[in-house]
Amino acid sequence: MRGGRGYETVLGTEGLMKYGPAAGILTDYMNAYIYNSNYEDFEVYIEDGDRVLIVTNMVFSQSTMSYLFKDTEVCHYSIVDPTTYDERLLTYWELYPEKKPNVIIVDCWYGWLYEASDSWIMQYIENEFGYTGVIDGKYIRIYRQ
């Protein structure tokens, strides 16, 4: 059972995580809904072998668990929450060029970006990443080269 708001027992839960590494976990409605939606978006928009950086700060987010949804390459030096997104990533990618992402995923809420537009990572995405396409899932925005 995943902790949430408004319940103390299994009978009080309102959601079930249906797929992937958390399949079968009971939680509150929104946690389950966002997890299941993100899993479905990964199935459609992320390809096995993609090099993925997940930018996650949203409260309901499944955070870095999404790296387990597909056979992808993790493009961050740490997956411990909370994860940092700053210029140290550039140093990491310089040392390990095979870890430089071709896909960056950022938390959003039906098209409303959940990362400050003036943050380092958003400035990197907009000015240096060189994406050629953007896809809005329900709770993630996908930037793809």
PDB file of C-alpha atoms in Angstrom, residues 4-136:
ATOM      1  CA  GLY A   4      -1.598   8.915   0.521  1.00  0.00           C
ATOM      2  CA  ARG A   5      -4.079  11.338   1.849  1.00  0.00           C
ATOM      3  CA  GLY A   6      -7.372  10.489   3.512  1.00  0.00           C
ATOM      4  CA  TYR A   7      -7.064   6.794   4.253  1.00  0.00           C
ATOM      5  CA  GLU A   8      -5.593   4.629   6.950  1.00  0.00           C
ATOM      6  CA  THR A   9      -6.588   1.099   5.859  1.00  0.00           C
ATOM      7  CA  VAL A  10      -6.895  -0.977   2.682  1.00  0.00           C
ATOM      8  CA  LEU A  11     -10.662  -0.438   2.767  1.00  0.00           C
ATOM      9  CA  GLY A  12     -10.093   3.314   2.583  1.00  0.00           C
ATOM     10  CA  THR A  13      -8.026   3.257  -0.613  1.00  0.00           C
ATOM     11  CA  GLU A  14      -9.544   4.388  -3.891  1.00  0.00           C
ATOM     12  CA  GLY A  15      -6.956   3.469  -6.497  1.00  0.00           C
ATOM     13  CA  LEU A  16      -4.991   0.568  -7.894  1.00  0.00           C
ATOM     14  CA  MET A  17      -1.760   0.791  -9.825  1.00  0.00           C
ATOM     15  CA  LYS A  18      -2.424  -1.526 -12.757  1.00  0.00           C
ATOM     16  CA  TYR A  19       0.839  -1.854 -14.666  1.00  0.00           C
ATOM     17  CA  GLY A  20       4.590  -2.128 -14.477  1.00  0.00           C
ATOM     18  CA  PRO A  21       6.756  -2.298 -11.372  1.00  0.00           C
ATOM     19  CA  ALA A  22       4.019  -1.043  -9.024  1.00  0.00           C
ATOM     20  CA  ALA A  23       1.225  -3.268 -10.370  1.00  0.00           C
ATOM     21  CA  GLY A  24      -1.113  -4.269  -7.570  1.00  0.00           C
ATOM     22  CA  ILE A  25      -0.233  -1.477  -5.171  1.00  0.00           C
ATOM     23  CA  LEU A  26      -3.226   0.190  -3.534  1.00  0.00           C
ATOM     24  CA  THR A  27      -3.157   3.956  -3.067  1.00  0.00           C
ATOM     25  CA  ASP A  28      -5.356   7.029  -3.264  1.00  0.00           C
ATOM     26  CA  TYR A  29      -7.245   7.785  -6.468  1.00  0.00           C
ATOM     27  CA  MET A  30      -4.950  10.489  -7.913  1.00  0.00           C
ATOM     28  CA  ASN A  31      -1.683   8.637  -7.275  1.00  0.00           C
ATOM     29  CA  ALA A  32      -3.045   5.574  -9.055  1.00  0.00           C
ATOM     30  CA  TYR A  33      -4.584   7.595 -11.883  1.00  0.00           C
ATOM     31  CA  ILE A  34      -1.384   9.541 -12.586  1.00  0.00           C
ATOM     32  CA  TYR A  35       0.790   6.419 -12.347  1.00  0.00           C
ATOM     33  CA  ASN A  36      -1.473   4.480 -14.742  1.00  0.00           C
ATOM     34  CA  SER A  37      -1.682   7.454 -17.143  1.00  0.00           C
ATOM     35  CA  ASN A  38       2.099   7.898 -17.167  1.00  0.00           C
ATOM     36  CA  TYR A  39       2.592   4.197 -17.819  1.00  0.00           C
ATOM     37  CA  GLU A  40       0.175   4.356 -20.761  1.00  0.00           C
ATOM     38  CA  ASP A  41       1.950   7.455 -22.168  1.00  0.00           C
ATOM     39  CA  PHE A  42       5.323   5.691 -21.870  1.00  0.00           C
ATOM     40  CA  GLU A  43       3.945   2.718 -23.797  1.00  0.00           C
ATOM     41  CA  VAL A  44       2.880   4.982 -26.664  1.00  0.00           C
ATOM     42  CA  TYR A  45       5.592   7.662 -26.790  1.00  0.00           C
ATOM     43  CA  ILE A  46       8.801   6.175 -25.362  1.00  0.00           C
ATOM     44  CA  GLU A  47      10.774   3.608 -27.325  1.00  0.00           C
ATOM     45  CA  ASP A  48      13.000   0.859 -25.991  1.00  0.00           C
ATOM     46  CA  GLY A  49      16.565   2.114 -26.221  1.00  0.00           C
ATOM     47  CA  ASP A  50      15.681   5.796 -25.734  1.00  0.00           C
ATOM     48  CA  ARG A  51      18.088   7.733 -23.531  1.00  0.00           C
ATOM     49  CA  VAL A  52      15.747   9.390 -21.032  1.00  0.00           C
ATOM     50  CA  LEU A  53      16.059  12.154 -18.461  1.00  0.00           C
ATOM     51  CA  ILE A  54      13.016  12.474 -16.187  1.00  0.00           C
ATOM     52  CA  VAL A  55      12.494  15.887 -14.576  1.00  0.00           C
ATOM     53  CA  THR A  56      10.077  15.397 -11.717  1.00  0.00           C
ATOM     54  CA  ASN A  57       9.062  17.639  -8.840  1.00  0.00           C
ATOM     55  CA  MET A  58       5.266  17.287  -8.784  1.00  0.00           C
ATOM     56  CA  VAL A  59       3.708  16.040  -5.531  1.00  0.00           C
ATOM     57  CA  PHE A  60       1.573  13.345  -7.205  1.00  0.00           C
ATOM     58  CA  SER A  61       4.358  12.303  -9.568  1.00  0.00           C
ATOM     59  CA  GLN A  62       5.690   8.786  -9.549  1.00  0.00           C
ATOM     60  CA  SER A  63       9.108  10.440  -9.612  1.00  0.00           C
ATOM     61  CA  THR A  64      11.928   8.334 -10.966  1.00  0.00           C
ATOM     62  CA  MET A  65       9.974   5.052 -10.874  1.00  0.00           C
ATOM     63  CA  SER A  66       9.009   5.786 -14.475  1.00  0.00           C
ATOM     64  CA  TYR A  67      12.524   4.800 -15.557  1.00  0.00           C
ATOM     65  CA  LEU A  68      11.345   1.216 -14.996  1.00  0.00           C
ATOM     66  CA  PHE A  69       8.438   1.442 -17.460  1.00  0.00           C
ATOM     67  CA  LYS A  70      10.493   0.646 -20.575  1.00  0.00           C
ATOM     68  CA  ASP A  71      13.944  -0.633 -21.516  1.00  0.00           C
ATOM     69  CA  THR A  72      15.554   2.808 -21.602  1.00  0.00           C
ATOM     70  CA  GLU A  73      18.853   4.339 -20.589  1.00  0.00           C
ATOM     71  CA  VAL A  74      18.784   6.504 -17.434  1.00  0.00           C
ATOM     72  CA  CYS A  75      20.469   9.850 -18.206  1.00  0.00           C
ATOM     73  CA  HIS A  76      21.000  11.239 -14.729  1.00  0.00           C
ATOM     74  CA  TYR A  77      23.836  10.582 -12.315  1.00  0.00           C
ATOM     75  CA  SER A  78      21.343   9.928  -9.514  1.00  0.00           C
ATOM     76  CA  ILE A  79      17.803   8.617  -9.273  1.00  0.00           C
ATOM     77  CA  VAL A  80      17.516   9.315  -5.551  1.00  0.00           C
ATOM     78  CA  ASP A  81      14.633  11.670  -4.760  1.00  0.00           C
ATOM     79  CA  PRO A  82      14.688  14.581  -4.713  1.00  0.00           C
ATOM     80  CA  THR A  83      16.774  14.638  -7.848  1.00  0.00           C
ATOM     81  CA  THR A  84      18.643  17.797  -8.852  1.00  0.00           C
ATOM     82  CA  TYR A  85      18.689  19.315 -12.312  1.00  0.00           C
ATOM     83  CA  ASP A  86      21.573  21.710 -12.758  1.00  0.00           C
ATOM     84  CA  GLU A  87      24.845  22.232 -14.624  1.00  0.00           C
ATOM     85  CA  ARG A  88      26.320  19.085 -13.048  1.00  0.00           C
ATOM     86  CA  LEU A  89      24.336  17.175 -15.665  1.00  0.00           C
ATOM     87  CA  LEU A  90      26.475  18.779 -18.381  1.00  0.00           C
ATOM     88  CA  THR A  91      29.626  17.531 -16.654  1.00  0.00           C
ATOM     89  CA  TYR A  92      28.107  14.062 -16.331  1.00  0.00           C
ATOM     90  CA  TRP A  93      27.155  13.959 -20.030  1.00  0.00           C
ATOM     91  CA  GLU A  94      30.624  15.188 -20.985  1.00  0.00           C
ATOM     92  CA  LEU A  95      32.211  12.362 -18.991  1.00  0.00           C
ATOM     93  CA  TYR A  96      29.642   9.809 -20.212  1.00  0.00           C
ATOM     94  CA  PRO A  97      28.419  10.934 -23.650  1.00  0.00           C
ATOM     95  CA  GLU A  98      26.394   7.743 -24.030  1.00  0.00           C
ATOM     96  CA  LYS A  99      24.215   9.033 -21.171  1.00  0.00           C
ATOM     97  CA  LYS A 100      23.222  12.262 -22.931  1.00  0.00           C
ATOM     98  CA  PRO A 101      19.442  12.101 -23.409  1.00  0.00           C
ATOM     99  CA  ASN A 102      17.516  12.065 -26.654  1.00  0.00           C
ATOM    100  CA  VAL A 103      14.278  12.365 -24.640  1.00  0.00           C
ATOM    101  CA  ILE A 104      13.549  14.628 -21.681  1.00  0.00           C
ATOM    102  CA  ILE A 105      10.320  14.135 -19.756  1.00  0.00           C
ATOM    103  CA  VAL A 106       8.969  16.902 -17.518  1.00  0.00           C
ATOM    104  CA  ASP A 107       6.007  16.770 -15.139  1.00  0.00           C
ATOM    105  CA  CYS A 108       2.934  18.577 -16.391  1.00  0.00           C
ATOM    106  CA  TRP A 109      -0.784  18.599 -15.698  1.00  0.00           C
ATOM    107  CA  TYR A 110      -2.824  18.373 -18.913  1.00  0.00           C
ATOM    108  CA  GLY A 111      -0.443  20.701 -20.746  1.00  0.00           C
ATOM    109  CA  TRP A 112       0.380  22.949 -17.797  1.00  0.00           C
ATOM    110  CA  LEU A 113       4.115  22.579 -17.197  1.00  0.00           C
ATOM    111  CA  TYR A 114       5.042  21.785 -13.609  1.00  0.00           C
ATOM    112  CA  GLU A 115       8.598  23.110 -13.841  1.00  0.00           C
ATOM    113  CA  ALA A 116       9.440  26.804 -13.601  1.00  0.00           C
ATOM    114  CA  SER A 117      10.237  28.223 -17.035  1.00  0.00           C
ATOM    115  CA  ASP A 118      13.273  30.039 -15.603  1.00  0.00           C
ATOM    116  CA  SER A 119      14.762  26.930 -13.950  1.00  0.00           C
ATOM    117  CA  TRP A 120      18.130  25.705 -15.171  1.00  0.00           C
ATOM    118  CA  ILE A 121      16.685  22.547 -16.704  1.00  0.00           C
ATOM    119  CA  MET A 122      13.958  24.375 -18.635  1.00  0.00           C
ATOM    120  CA  GLN A 123      16.502  26.883 -19.921  1.00  0.00           C
ATOM    121  CA  TYR A 124      18.661  23.951 -21.044  1.00  0.00           C
ATOM    122  CA  ILE A 125      15.700  22.269 -22.775  1.00  0.00           C
ATOM    123  CA  GLU A 126      14.610  25.448 -24.535  1.00  0.00           C
ATOM    124  CA  ASN A 127      18.040  26.763 -25.541  1.00  0.00           C
ATOM    125  CA  GLU A 128      20.468  23.844 -25.807  1.00  0.00           C
ATOM    126  CA  PHE A 129      18.747  20.457 -25.957  1.00  0.00           C
ATOM    127  CA  GLY A 130      17.718  20.772 -29.591  1.00  0.00           C
ATOM    128  CA  TYR A 131      14.374  19.006 -29.411  1.00  0.00           C
ATOM    129  CA  THR A 132      12.440  18.497 -32.625  1.00  0.00           C
ATOM    130  CA  GLY A 133       9.113  17.500 -31.130  1.00  0.00           C
ATOM    131  CA  VAL A 134       6.997  17.978 -28.022  1.00  0.00           C
ATOM    132  CA  ILE A 135       4.207  15.661 -26.910  1.00  0.00           C
ATOM    133  CA  ASP A 136       1.878  16.382 -24.019  1.00  0.00           C
TER     134      ASP A 136
END
